[in-house]
Every structure is written in C-alpha cells, then in structure tokens.
Amino acid sequence: MTTIGILGAGRVGTNLAHTLTTAGHHVTLGIRDNDKPSTPPADGPEIPYADHATTARTADIVINATPGDSALERLTTLQAELADKILIDVSNATIDAPDGLPGDLCYPGSSLAEQLQAALPTTHVVKTLNTMLFMVMTAPTALTTPPTAYLSGNDEQAKKTVTALLADLGWNPAWIEDLGDITTARATEAMILVVPHILRRNGFTPFAVTIAR
C-alpha cells in the first residue's frame, strides 16, 4: 500500500482517488480553501481530504490534478512538502478558447512538467495520463482500441514506480510508452490542441490520443 496525495478534487482527482483507493492505496484529496471534492459515486469509497500542504507533506507520491494554467504557481509554494517525492503531473496548461475548451498552450516551446521540474529541483516529476479524457485514466480497457499512456521524466526509478501505479489503474504494460526525459512532455502536452476539435464534433465520448501498431 502506498500513501498517495492528489492535489485537485475535481472530476480528474476524484476519479483517480476512488480507483486507487479500491486498489488498496491510502489516498487523500487535497483541496483549496472553501473547496469540496466532487460528489463520489454512490457505491464508491469515502475519500478523506485535507489542504494542499498537508496532503503533499503526508504522502509518498503526489498527483497534480489541479488546473494546468495555475498549477505552477500553486505547486511552487509546496517545495518543502514535495522534496524527494514523486510528483505525477496529469494536467495540461492551456489558455481557454471562448467556449471554455483548450485554445492554446501556456508554455509553447516548453511544458508544464518542465516548468514544475525546474521549480521543484528535488522532486521527481513524471508526466503521464494527460492525453485522454479523464474517464479513460482509470478505465483504459473500456476503449475498443488499446490506448497509450506516455511517460516523461528524468528519474528512471520514479518512472518504474509510476508504471506500477498505472497497472493499479488498469493499464497493460504494453500500452505504456516511455518517451524519455522530462523535455519530452512538451510533445504530449501539445497533443491537447487536437482535443477541443474532437470534443466539438463528438462530445465527451471517451477517447485517448494513441499509438496504433
């Protein structure tokens, strides 16, 4: 059992929390002041929650599921709490279009993951699960085509740990593509630019940006 802190208690964070708790991990949802987690499923486990600093400090592994456009500022204040820990970044930093869907990248020529790694030099940042709708993160087998979960990170052991955690979310090892160091996250974060066009045509039907072989 691993102690996992998830920063962000919206649909993404809550979905991950329920699945990881069911897999046997001890999970805490990190919320901001006056926030509350999304309503859990009727048959889902009850997840404890705390403020971001407490959640990060008491966890072995931390997942960033906060909005990507403000995540860097928010997580930089947690440098001490995140020291020597794995930070799994599943967010995309985008500027919204008028309809609220992603319109452009906040860090063109870079990525949120790279910015986080630079701001948190003693933290092992691993980028993954940011190229799919949130429901696919915890139900990859629900798609008719096997999806791809990309990994980017500087620390090889951290990526191995994250790969094992992905297995608890239902990911087949053959579907996990290690792209290399943290700079490769700029490629997967740029994939978000195709998402709004797909959503406008098809709605929120589950999908992932996947390698087909």
PDB file of N, CA and C in Angstrom, residues 42-97:
ATOM      1  N   ALA A  42     -22.174   6.559  -5.769  1.00  0.00           N
ATOM      2  CA  ALA A  42     -22.969   6.039  -4.653  1.00  0.00           C
ATOM      3  C   ALA A  42     -22.316   4.820  -4.022  1.00  0.00           C
ATOM      4  N   ASP A  43     -21.652   4.010  -4.850  1.00  0.00           N
ATOM      5  CA  ASP A  43     -21.025   2.789  -4.330  1.00  0.00           C
ATOM      6  C   ASP A  43     -19.517   2.963  -4.155  1.00  0.00           C
ATOM      7  N   GLY A  44     -19.015   4.194  -4.242  1.00  0.00           N
ATOM      8  CA  GLY A  44     -17.581   4.421  -4.138  1.00  0.00           C
ATOM      9  C   GLY A  44     -17.130   4.608  -2.703  1.00  0.00           C
ATOM     10  N   PRO A  45     -15.827   4.440  -2.461  1.00  0.00           N
ATOM     11  CA  PRO A  45     -15.298   4.613  -1.107  1.00  0.00           C
ATOM     12  C   PRO A  45     -15.290   6.085  -0.703  1.00  0.00           C
ATOM     13  N   GLU A  46     -15.361   6.332   0.568  1.00  0.00           N
ATOM     14  CA  GLU A  46     -15.261   7.700   1.071  1.00  0.00           C
ATOM     15  C   GLU A  46     -13.791   8.079   1.155  1.00  0.00           C
ATOM     16  N   ILE A  47     -13.428   9.208   0.561  1.00  0.00           N
ATOM     17  CA  ILE A  47     -12.035   9.621   0.491  1.00  0.00           C
ATOM     18  C   ILE A  47     -11.798  10.793   1.447  1.00  0.00           C
ATOM     19  N   PRO A  48     -10.818  10.694   2.339  1.00  0.00           N
ATOM     20  CA  PRO A  48     -10.525  11.831   3.214  1.00  0.00           C
ATOM     21  C   PRO A  48      -9.902  12.973   2.416  1.00  0.00           C
ATOM     22  N   TYR A  49     -10.055  14.191   2.903  1.00  0.00           N
ATOM     23  CA  TYR A  49      -9.432  15.322   2.220  1.00  0.00           C
ATOM     24  C   TYR A  49      -8.808  16.265   3.234  1.00  0.00           C
ATOM     25  N   ALA A  50      -7.851  17.051   2.724  1.00  0.00           N
ATOM     26  CA  ALA A  50      -7.105  17.992   3.559  1.00  0.00           C
ATOM     27  C   ALA A  50      -6.640  19.133   2.665  1.00  0.00           C
ATOM     28  N   ASP A  51      -6.006  20.131   3.257  1.00  0.00           N
ATOM     29  CA  ASP A  51      -5.457  21.210   2.446  1.00  0.00           C
ATOM     30  C   ASP A  51      -4.270  20.698   1.638  1.00  0.00           C
ATOM     31  N   HIS A  52      -3.852  21.478   0.637  1.00  0.00           N
ATOM     32  CA  HIS A  52      -2.792  21.022  -0.266  1.00  0.00           C
ATOM     33  C   HIS A  52      -1.483  20.724   0.459  1.00  0.00           C
ATOM     34  N   ALA A  53      -1.084  21.582   1.369  1.00  0.00           N
ATOM     35  CA  ALA A  53       0.196  21.396   2.056  1.00  0.00           C
ATOM     36  C   ALA A  53       0.196  20.111   2.881  1.00  0.00           C
ATOM     37  N   THR A  54      -0.874  19.871   3.615  1.00  0.00           N
ATOM     38  CA  THR A  54      -0.965  18.649   4.426  1.00  0.00           C
ATOM     39  C   THR A  54      -1.000  17.413   3.527  1.00  0.00           C
ATOM     40  N   THR A  55      -1.748  17.495   2.450  1.00  0.00           N
ATOM     41  CA  THR A  55      -1.849  16.369   1.531  1.00  0.00           C
ATOM     42  C   THR A  55      -0.483  16.012   0.956  1.00  0.00           C
ATOM     43  N   ALA A  56       0.268  17.005   0.517  1.00  0.00           N
ATOM     44  CA  ALA A  56       1.591  16.749  -0.061  1.00  0.00           C
ATOM     45  C   ALA A  56       2.581  16.259   0.989  1.00  0.00           C
ATOM     46  N   ARG A  57       2.536  16.839   2.167  1.00  0.00           N
ATOM     47  CA  ARG A  57       3.501  16.503   3.209  1.00  0.00           C
ATOM     48  C   ARG A  57       3.339  15.071   3.704  1.00  0.00           C
ATOM     49  N   THR A  58       2.124  14.576   3.757  1.00  0.00           N
ATOM     50  CA  THR A  58       1.869  13.258   4.353  1.00  0.00           C
ATOM     51  C   THR A  58       1.833  12.128   3.326  1.00  0.00           C
ATOM     52  N   ALA A  59       2.099  12.421   2.058  1.00  0.00           N
ATOM     53  CA  ALA A  59       2.010  11.408   1.009  1.00  0.00           C
ATOM     54  C   ALA A  59       3.395  10.917   0.591  1.00  0.00           C
ATOM     55  N   ASP A  60       3.449   9.674   0.107  1.00  0.00           N
ATOM     56  CA  ASP A  60       4.671   9.137  -0.503  1.00  0.00           C
ATOM     57  C   ASP A  60       4.767   9.584  -1.961  1.00  0.00           C
ATOM     58  N   ILE A  61       3.632   9.593  -2.637  1.00  0.00           N
ATOM     59  CA  ILE A  61       3.545  10.005  -4.037  1.00  0.00           C
ATOM     60  C   ILE A  61       2.440  11.052  -4.134  1.00  0.00           C
ATOM     61  N   VAL A  62       2.678  12.101  -4.917  1.00  0.00           N
ATOM     62  CA  VAL A  62       1.707  13.172  -5.081  1.00  0.00           C
ATOM     63  C   VAL A  62       1.303  13.253  -6.548  1.00  0.00           C
ATOM     64  N   ILE A  63       0.014  13.417  -6.806  1.00  0.00           N
ATOM     65  CA  ILE A  63      -0.501  13.574  -8.158  1.00  0.00           C
ATOM     66  C   ILE A  63      -1.032  14.992  -8.313  1.00  0.00           C
ATOM     67  N   ASN A  64      -0.566  15.678  -9.348  1.00  0.00           N
ATOM     68  CA  ASN A  64      -1.083  17.012  -9.645  1.00  0.00           C
ATOM     69  C   ASN A  64      -2.269  16.897 -10.593  1.00  0.00           C
ATOM     70  N   ALA A  65      -3.466  17.130 -10.065  1.00  0.00           N
ATOM     71  CA  ALA A  65      -4.678  17.152 -10.879  1.00  0.00           C
ATOM     72  C   ALA A  65      -5.356  18.508 -10.767  1.00  0.00           C
ATOM     73  N   THR A  66      -4.552  19.535 -10.508  1.00  0.00           N
ATOM     74  CA  THR A  66      -5.074  20.894 -10.443  1.00  0.00           C
ATOM     75  C   THR A  66      -5.110  21.491 -11.847  1.00  0.00           C
ATOM     76  N   PRO A  67      -5.866  22.577 -12.070  1.00  0.00           N
ATOM     77  CA  PRO A  67      -5.882  23.218 -13.388  1.00  0.00           C
ATOM     78  C   PRO A  67      -4.472  23.595 -13.824  1.00  0.00           C
ATOM     79  N   GLY A  68      -4.113  23.217 -15.060  1.00  0.00           N
ATOM     80  CA  GLY A  68      -2.741  23.399 -15.513  1.00  0.00           C
ATOM     81  C   GLY A  68      -2.301  24.834 -15.635  1.00  0.00           C
ATOM     82  N   ASP A  69      -3.233  25.759 -15.887  1.00  0.00           N
ATOM     83  CA  ASP A  69      -2.838  27.150 -16.085  1.00  0.00           C
ATOM     84  C   ASP A  69      -2.402  27.830 -14.790  1.00  0.00           C
ATOM     85  N   SER A  70      -2.737  27.243 -13.652  1.00  0.00           N
ATOM     86  CA  SER A  70      -2.335  27.830 -12.365  1.00  0.00           C
ATOM     87  C   SER A  70      -1.522  26.859 -11.505  1.00  0.00           C
ATOM     88  N   ALA A  71      -1.213  25.692 -12.049  1.00  0.00           N
ATOM     89  CA  ALA A  71      -0.544  24.651 -11.258  1.00  0.00           C
ATOM     90  C   ALA A  71       0.869  25.052 -10.849  1.00  0.00           C
ATOM     91  N   LEU A  72       1.604  25.703 -11.731  1.00  0.00           N
ATOM     92  CA  LEU A  72       2.994  26.058 -11.416  1.00  0.00           C
ATOM     93  C   LEU A  72       3.059  26.981 -10.211  1.00  0.00           C
ATOM     94  N   GLU A  73       2.260  28.012 -10.210  1.00  0.00           N
ATOM     95  CA  GLU A  73       2.246  28.938  -9.074  1.00  0.00           C
ATOM     96  C   GLU A  73       1.828  28.230  -7.798  1.00  0.00           C
ATOM     97  N   ARG A  74       0.838  27.357  -7.893  1.00  0.00           N
ATOM     98  CA  ARG A  74       0.303  26.676  -6.719  1.00  0.00           C
ATOM     99  C   ARG A  74       1.315  25.681  -6.141  1.00  0.00           C
ATOM    100  N   LEU A  75       1.952  24.895  -7.002  1.00  0.00           N
ATOM    101  CA  LEU A  75       2.843  23.846  -6.512  1.00  0.00           C
ATOM    102  C   LEU A  75       4.207  24.371  -6.103  1.00  0.00           C
ATOM    103  N   THR A  76       4.609  25.513  -6.644  1.00  0.00           N
ATOM    104  CA  THR A  76       5.885  26.094  -6.251  1.00  0.00           C
ATOM    105  C   THR A  76       5.903  26.430  -4.759  1.00  0.00           C
ATOM    106  N   THR A  77       4.754  26.734  -4.201  1.00  0.00           N
ATOM    107  CA  THR A  77       4.674  27.047  -2.763  1.00  0.00           C
ATOM    108  C   THR A  77       4.821  25.795  -1.901  1.00  0.00           C
ATOM    109  N   LEU A  78       4.821  24.606  -2.535  1.00  0.00           N
ATOM    110  CA  LEU A  78       4.905  23.341  -1.799  1.00  0.00           C
ATOM    111  C   LEU A  78       6.274  22.684  -1.953  1.00  0.00           C
ATOM    112  N   GLN A  79       7.295  23.482  -2.225  1.00  0.00           N
ATOM    113  CA  GLN A  79       8.615  22.916  -2.486  1.00  0.00           C
ATOM    114  C   GLN A  79       9.106  22.039  -1.340  1.00  0.00           C
ATOM    115  N   ALA A  80       8.937  22.489  -0.117  1.00  0.00           N
ATOM    116  CA  ALA A  80       9.399  21.700   1.030  1.00  0.00           C
ATOM    117  C   ALA A  80       8.598  20.411   1.178  1.00  0.00           C
ATOM    118  N   GLU A  81       7.282  20.492   0.985  1.00  0.00           N
ATOM    119  CA  GLU A  81       6.411  19.315   1.146  1.00  0.00           C
ATOM    120  C   GLU A  81       6.655  18.272   0.048  1.00  0.00           C
ATOM    121  N   LEU A  82       7.113  18.729  -1.121  1.00  0.00           N
ATOM    122  CA  LEU A  82       7.307  17.818  -2.255  1.00  0.00           C
ATOM    123  C   LEU A  82       8.754  17.355  -2.405  1.00  0.00           C
ATOM    124  N   ALA A  83       9.637  17.790  -1.536  1.00  0.00           N
ATOM    125  CA  ALA A  83      11.057  17.436  -1.647  1.00  0.00           C
ATOM    126  C   ALA A  83      11.255  15.928  -1.594  1.00  0.00           C
ATOM    127  N   ASP A  84      12.037  15.401  -2.546  1.00  0.00           N
ATOM    128  CA  ASP A  84      12.424  13.987  -2.616  1.00  0.00           C
ATOM    129  C   ASP A  84      11.246  13.051  -2.891  1.00  0.00           C
ATOM    130  N   LYS A  85      10.130  13.588  -3.345  1.00  0.00           N
ATOM    131  CA  LYS A  85       8.957  12.764  -3.639  1.00  0.00           C
ATOM    132  C   LYS A  85       8.705  12.700  -5.140  1.00  0.00           C
ATOM    133  N   ILE A  86       7.920  11.714  -5.539  1.00  0.00           N
ATOM    134  CA  ILE A  86       7.470  11.624  -6.925  1.00  0.00           C
ATOM    135  C   ILE A  86       6.234  12.494  -7.089  1.00  0.00           C
ATOM    136  N   LEU A  87       6.256  13.349  -8.099  1.00  0.00           N
ATOM    137  CA  LEU A  87       5.102  14.166  -8.450  1.00  0.00           C
ATOM    138  C   LEU A  87       4.626  13.736  -9.831  1.00  0.00           C
ATOM    139  N   ILE A  88       3.449  13.125  -9.872  1.00  0.00           N
ATOM    140  CA  ILE A  88       2.860  12.705 -11.139  1.00  0.00           C
ATOM    141  C   ILE A  88       1.988  13.846 -11.651  1.00  0.00           C
ATOM    142  N   ASP A  89       2.346  14.380 -12.801  1.00  0.00           N
ATOM    143  CA  ASP A  89       1.617  15.519 -13.369  1.00  0.00           C
ATOM    144  C   ASP A  89       0.711  15.024 -14.490  1.00  0.00           C
ATOM    145  N   VAL A  90      -0.596  15.135 -14.292  1.00  0.00           N
ATOM    146  CA  VAL A  90      -1.562  14.687 -15.307  1.00  0.00           C
ATOM    147  C   VAL A  90      -2.286  15.865 -15.952  1.00  0.00           C
ATOM    148  N   SER A  91      -1.850  17.084 -15.654  1.00  0.00           N
ATOM    149  CA  SER A  91      -2.544  18.285 -16.125  1.00  0.00           C
ATOM    150  C   SER A  91      -1.959  18.801 -17.436  1.00  0.00           C
ATOM    151  N   ASN A  92      -2.752  19.606 -18.142  1.00  0.00           N
ATOM    152  CA  ASN A  92      -2.302  20.319 -19.326  1.00  0.00           C
ATOM    153  C   ASN A  92      -2.509  21.811 -19.086  1.00  0.00           C
ATOM    154  N   ALA A  93      -1.471  22.589 -19.363  1.00  0.00           N
ATOM    155  CA  ALA A  93      -1.534  24.031 -19.129  1.00  0.00           C
ATOM    156  C   ALA A  93      -1.980  24.716 -20.418  1.00  0.00           C
ATOM    157  N   THR A  94      -3.231  25.160 -20.438  1.00  0.00           N
ATOM    158  CA  THR A  94      -3.775  25.759 -21.644  1.00  0.00           C
ATOM    159  C   THR A  94      -4.504  27.060 -21.348  1.00  0.00           C
ATOM    160  N   ILE A  95      -4.608  27.866 -22.390  1.00  0.00           N
ATOM    161  CA  ILE A  95      -5.416  29.077 -22.353  1.00  0.00           C
ATOM    162  C   ILE A  95      -6.746  28.733 -23.010  1.00  0.00           C
ATOM    163  N   ASP A  96      -7.844  28.999 -22.328  1.00  0.00           N
ATOM    164  CA  ASP A  96      -9.147  28.591 -22.835  1.00  0.00           C
ATOM    165  C   ASP A  96      -9.588  29.435 -24.026  1.00  0.00           C
ATOM    166  N   ALA A  97     -10.249  28.750 -24.970  1.00  0.00           N
ATOM    167  CA  ALA A  97     -10.930  29.427 -26.062  1.00  0.00           C
ATOM    168  C   ALA A  97     -12.233  30.020 -25.528  1.00  0.00           C
TER     169      ALA A  97
END
